[in-house]
Structure formats: structure tokens, C-alpha cells
Amino acid sequence: MKKLISTIALAFLGIAAFAQESPVNWTSKAEKVSAGTYKVIITATFAEPWHVYSQHTPDGGPVPTTFKFNKNPLVTLVGKTEEKGDLKTMHDPNFGVDVKSYSDKVDFIQVVKVKGNIKTNVTGTVNFMACNDHECRPPMDVPFSVKLQ
């Protein structure tokens, strides 16, 4: 019985140690551009020395940052999600490719159009992988919801 309790306790300690908080903080907001047109801005800020990868990371490299916007019949996405930040490109010997990453802060901007003069939300998830010079956290999904008014 003591062995079983010890094994269970060690398993919980291992899970607790592995389930660390993400070093990336995500926020989102909308800026009105014109009647019915908004910029949805999803911002990632990082604790040093962490970084995330660009959406344009080559195959065979780390997991690129991706966005999934949930369908909303009142909202149309215009173009692709843009990136605004201090983009760094470097060869990563661990992956064997040139990688593109952001440190400190990056804004991901998606232009959307709303049908009519209606209040609605844009929702979805961002999938990303955070790394530093020594380790990478497993890719994770973070939900977002932005009010359009």
C-alpha cells in the first residue's frame, strides 16, 4: 500500500512540474478602421529569453504560430494575418533550418469586415510553441475573443 501511495504521489509531482505556466502572455483587442472594418490585434508578450515563431517558419523547423478563426456569418476575414514586431532570422542547428522568431513582443493583425451595423465577436485560437536557447515548451492552443462594436 505504501508503494502505491508513493507511486501516485510521485506521478502527481511529475505532472505538476510539467504543467508549468506559459512564458507567453496573449491579449487581444479591436481597432475600428472605418464603418464595418476593424483590425483585430492579437498581441504576444514574452518573459526573457523566450520567443515564438513566425507564421512563415519553414517546414522541418519548429511549430509556426497559427490562427484559427471560428466561423461567424456576420464577419469576413480580409487578407491574411500580418505580423508586426522585431523579426529575427537565424539558423537553428537543432532544426537544421533558418527560423524566424519574435522576442519581447509581437502583434498579429487580422483585418475583418462586419456585415451591417451589428455588434458581434471574433473568436478563435492561436497555436504556438515557445522556446528559449535551451528548451521548447510543447505547442499549445490559447483561445481569444474580441468584441467588434
mmCIF file of C-alpha atoms in Angstrom:
data_model
loop_
_atom_site.group_PDB
_atom_site.id
_atom_site.type_symbol
_atom_site.label_atom_id
_atom_site.label_comp_id
_atom_site.label_asym_id
_atom_site.label_seq_id
_atom_site.Cartn_x
_atom_site.Cartn_y
_atom_site.Cartn_z
ATOM 1 C CA MET A 1 0.000 0.000 0.000
ATOM 2 C CA LYS A 2 2.854 2.385 0.827
ATOM 3 C CA LYS A 3 4.390 1.682 -2.609
ATOM 4 C CA LEU A 4 1.100 2.555 -4.318
ATOM 5 C CA ILE A 5 0.751 5.814 -2.388
ATOM 6 C CA SER A 6 4.388 6.720 -3.093
ATOM 7 C CA THR A 7 3.950 5.989 -6.804
ATOM 8 C CA ILE A 8 0.799 8.105 -7.013
ATOM 9 C CA ALA A 9 2.454 10.974 -5.128
ATOM 10 C CA LEU A 10 5.474 10.904 -7.468
ATOM 11 C CA ALA A 11 3.188 10.846 -10.501
ATOM 12 C CA PHE A 12 1.348 13.952 -9.260
ATOM 13 C CA LEU A 13 4.632 15.739 -8.590
ATOM 14 C CA GLY A 14 5.793 14.935 -12.117
ATOM 15 C CA ILE A 15 2.563 16.220 -13.638
ATOM 16 C CA ALA A 16 2.678 19.400 -11.552
ATOM 17 C CA ALA A 17 6.276 20.068 -12.590
ATOM 18 C CA PHE A 18 5.448 19.520 -16.269
ATOM 19 C CA ALA A 19 2.293 21.682 -16.247
ATOM 20 C CA GLN A 20 4.109 24.979 -15.944
ATOM 21 C CA GLU A 21 2.632 28.298 -16.943
ATOM 22 C CA SER A 22 3.367 29.549 -20.425
ATOM 23 C CA PRO A 23 6.105 32.185 -20.698
ATOM 24 C CA VAL A 24 3.904 33.916 -23.304
ATOM 25 C CA ASN A 25 1.054 36.272 -22.385
ATOM 26 C CA TRP A 26 -1.648 36.762 -25.040
ATOM 27 C CA THR A 27 -4.020 39.747 -25.230
ATOM 28 C CA SER A 28 -6.455 40.854 -27.918
ATOM 29 C CA LYS A 29 -8.351 43.976 -28.949
ATOM 30 C CA ALA A 30 -10.081 45.545 -31.936
ATOM 31 C CA GLU A 31 -9.431 48.919 -33.549
ATOM 32 C CA LYS A 32 -12.083 50.424 -35.806
ATOM 33 C CA VAL A 33 -10.619 51.384 -39.199
ATOM 34 C CA SER A 34 -13.835 52.576 -40.866
ATOM 35 C CA ALA A 35 -17.543 51.774 -40.809
ATOM 36 C CA GLY A 36 -17.758 47.993 -40.509
ATOM 37 C CA THR A 37 -13.983 47.417 -40.824
ATOM 38 C CA TYR A 38 -11.766 46.530 -37.872
ATOM 39 C CA LYS A 39 -8.217 45.475 -37.150
ATOM 40 C CA VAL A 40 -8.209 42.552 -34.736
ATOM 41 C CA ILE A 41 -4.878 42.753 -32.906
ATOM 42 C CA ILE A 42 -3.649 39.713 -31.005
ATOM 43 C CA THR A 43 -0.509 40.533 -29.021
ATOM 44 C CA ALA A 44 2.039 38.162 -27.541
ATOM 45 C CA THR A 45 4.467 39.397 -24.884
ATOM 46 C CA PHE A 46 7.230 37.183 -23.548
ATOM 47 C CA ALA A 47 9.347 36.768 -20.485
ATOM 48 C CA GLU A 48 13.030 36.901 -21.451
ATOM 49 C CA PRO A 49 14.671 34.798 -23.004
ATOM 50 C CA TRP A 50 11.570 33.169 -24.575
ATOM 51 C CA HIS A 51 10.397 33.597 -28.146
ATOM 52 C CA VAL A 52 7.689 32.327 -30.524
ATOM 53 C CA TYR A 53 7.971 31.541 -34.194
ATOM 54 C CA SER A 54 6.625 33.414 -37.180
ATOM 55 C CA GLN A 55 3.669 32.098 -39.159
ATOM 56 C CA HIS A 56 6.183 31.794 -42.008
ATOM 57 C CA THR A 57 8.520 29.248 -40.414
ATOM 58 C CA PRO A 58 9.803 26.677 -42.949
ATOM 59 C CA ASP A 59 8.742 23.027 -42.964
ATOM 60 C CA GLY A 60 11.006 20.814 -40.904
ATOM 61 C CA GLY A 61 11.500 23.569 -38.347
ATOM 62 C CA PRO A 62 9.672 24.442 -35.148
ATOM 63 C CA VAL A 63 5.890 24.779 -34.975
ATOM 64 C CA PRO A 64 4.869 28.089 -36.573
ATOM 65 C CA THR A 65 2.346 30.343 -34.868
ATOM 66 C CA THR A 66 -1.075 29.784 -36.455
ATOM 67 C CA PHE A 67 -4.522 31.279 -36.042
ATOM 68 C CA LYS A 68 -7.884 29.590 -36.383
ATOM 69 C CA PHE A 69 -10.794 32.000 -36.603
ATOM 70 C CA ASN A 70 -14.167 30.488 -35.759
ATOM 71 C CA LYS A 71 -16.865 30.930 -38.394
ATOM 72 C CA ASN A 72 -19.156 33.884 -37.839
ATOM 73 C CA PRO A 73 -21.700 34.649 -40.588
ATOM 74 C CA LEU A 74 -21.521 38.351 -39.676
ATOM 75 C CA VAL A 75 -17.743 38.627 -40.111
ATOM 76 C CA THR A 76 -15.486 38.274 -43.160
ATOM 77 C CA LEU A 77 -11.697 37.996 -42.883
ATOM 78 C CA VAL A 78 -9.845 40.362 -45.232
ATOM 79 C CA GLY A 79 -6.449 39.095 -46.381
ATOM 80 C CA LYS A 80 -4.043 37.151 -44.218
ATOM 81 C CA THR A 81 -2.956 37.696 -40.636
ATOM 82 C CA GLU A 82 0.006 40.105 -40.621
ATOM 83 C CA GLU A 83 2.877 40.216 -38.125
ATOM 84 C CA LYS A 84 4.306 43.379 -36.598
ATOM 85 C CA GLY A 85 7.362 43.106 -34.391
ATOM 86 C CA ASP A 86 11.142 42.754 -34.377
ATOM 87 C CA LEU A 87 11.527 39.670 -36.601
ATOM 88 C CA LYS A 88 14.776 37.770 -36.181
ATOM 89 C CA THR A 89 16.006 35.190 -38.702
ATOM 90 C CA MET A 90 18.750 32.770 -37.662
ATOM 91 C CA HIS A 91 19.952 29.294 -38.445
ATOM 92 C CA ASP A 92 18.852 26.832 -35.776
ATOM 93 C CA PRO A 93 21.123 23.767 -35.686
ATOM 94 C CA ASN A 94 18.515 21.827 -33.679
ATOM 95 C CA PHE A 95 16.070 22.000 -36.584
ATOM 96 C CA GLY A 96 18.615 22.392 -39.387
ATOM 97 C CA VAL A 97 16.748 25.321 -40.984
ATOM 98 C CA ASP A 98 16.668 29.115 -40.828
ATOM 99 C CA VAL A 99 13.925 30.056 -38.367
ATOM 100 C CA LYS A 100 12.011 33.304 -37.959
ATOM 101 C CA SER A 101 11.068 34.296 -34.442
ATOM 102 C CA TYR A 102 9.911 37.159 -32.246
ATOM 103 C CA SER A 103 11.155 38.044 -28.785
ATOM 104 C CA ASP A 104 9.782 40.571 -26.299
ATOM 105 C CA LYS A 105 6.529 41.376 -28.173
ATOM 106 C CA VAL A 106 4.704 40.783 -31.464
ATOM 107 C CA ASP A 107 1.332 41.913 -32.802
ATOM 108 C CA PHE A 108 -0.639 39.676 -35.138
ATOM 109 C CA ILE A 109 -3.155 41.764 -37.077
ATOM 110 C CA GLN A 110 -6.190 40.473 -38.970
ATOM 111 C CA VAL A 111 -8.483 42.890 -40.821
ATOM 112 C CA VAL A 112 -12.168 41.939 -40.671
ATOM 113 C CA LYS A 113 -15.394 43.345 -42.089
ATOM 114 C CA VAL A 114 -18.708 43.185 -40.265
ATOM 115 C CA LYS A 115 -21.997 42.937 -42.154
ATOM 116 C CA GLY A 116 -24.241 45.825 -41.226
ATOM 117 C CA ASN A 117 -24.059 47.891 -38.077
ATOM 118 C CA ILE A 118 -24.123 44.923 -35.701
ATOM 119 C CA LYS A 119 -22.200 44.192 -32.521
ATOM 120 C CA THR A 120 -20.512 40.788 -32.649
ATOM 121 C CA ASN A 121 -17.347 38.949 -31.613
ATOM 122 C CA VAL A 122 -14.416 37.397 -33.427
ATOM 123 C CA THR A 123 -13.313 34.227 -31.673
ATOM 124 C CA GLY A 124 -10.742 31.559 -32.302
ATOM 125 C CA THR A 125 -7.495 30.041 -31.114
ATOM 126 C CA VAL A 126 -3.826 30.739 -31.545
ATOM 127 C CA ASN A 127 -1.472 27.747 -31.670
ATOM 128 C CA PHE A 128 2.165 28.430 -30.832
ATOM 129 C CA MET A 129 5.367 26.974 -29.460
ATOM 130 C CA ALA A 130 7.544 28.948 -27.041
ATOM 131 C CA CYS A 131 11.281 28.266 -26.909
ATOM 132 C CA ASN A 132 14.444 29.664 -25.399
ATOM 133 C CA ASP A 133 18.063 28.723 -26.109
ATOM 134 C CA HIS A 134 17.780 25.522 -24.032
ATOM 135 C CA GLU A 135 14.244 24.184 -24.306
ATOM 136 C CA CYS A 136 10.917 24.347 -26.095
ATOM 137 C CA ARG A 137 7.527 24.017 -24.491
ATOM 138 C CA PRO A 138 5.046 21.738 -26.249
ATOM 139 C CA PRO A 139 2.777 23.556 -28.730
ATOM 140 C CA MET A 140 -0.396 24.840 -27.123
ATOM 141 C CA ASP A 141 -3.693 26.468 -28.072
ATOM 142 C CA VAL A 142 -4.899 29.675 -26.463
ATOM 143 C CA PRO A 143 -8.446 30.907 -27.136
ATOM 144 C CA PHE A 144 -9.231 34.528 -27.924
ATOM 145 C CA SER A 145 -12.428 36.594 -28.176
ATOM 146 C CA VAL A 146 -12.587 40.162 -29.453
ATOM 147 C CA LYS A 147 -15.666 42.416 -29.340
ATOM 148 C CA LEU A 148 -16.466 44.361 -32.501
ATOM 149 C CA GLN A 149 -18.667 47.391 -31.763
#
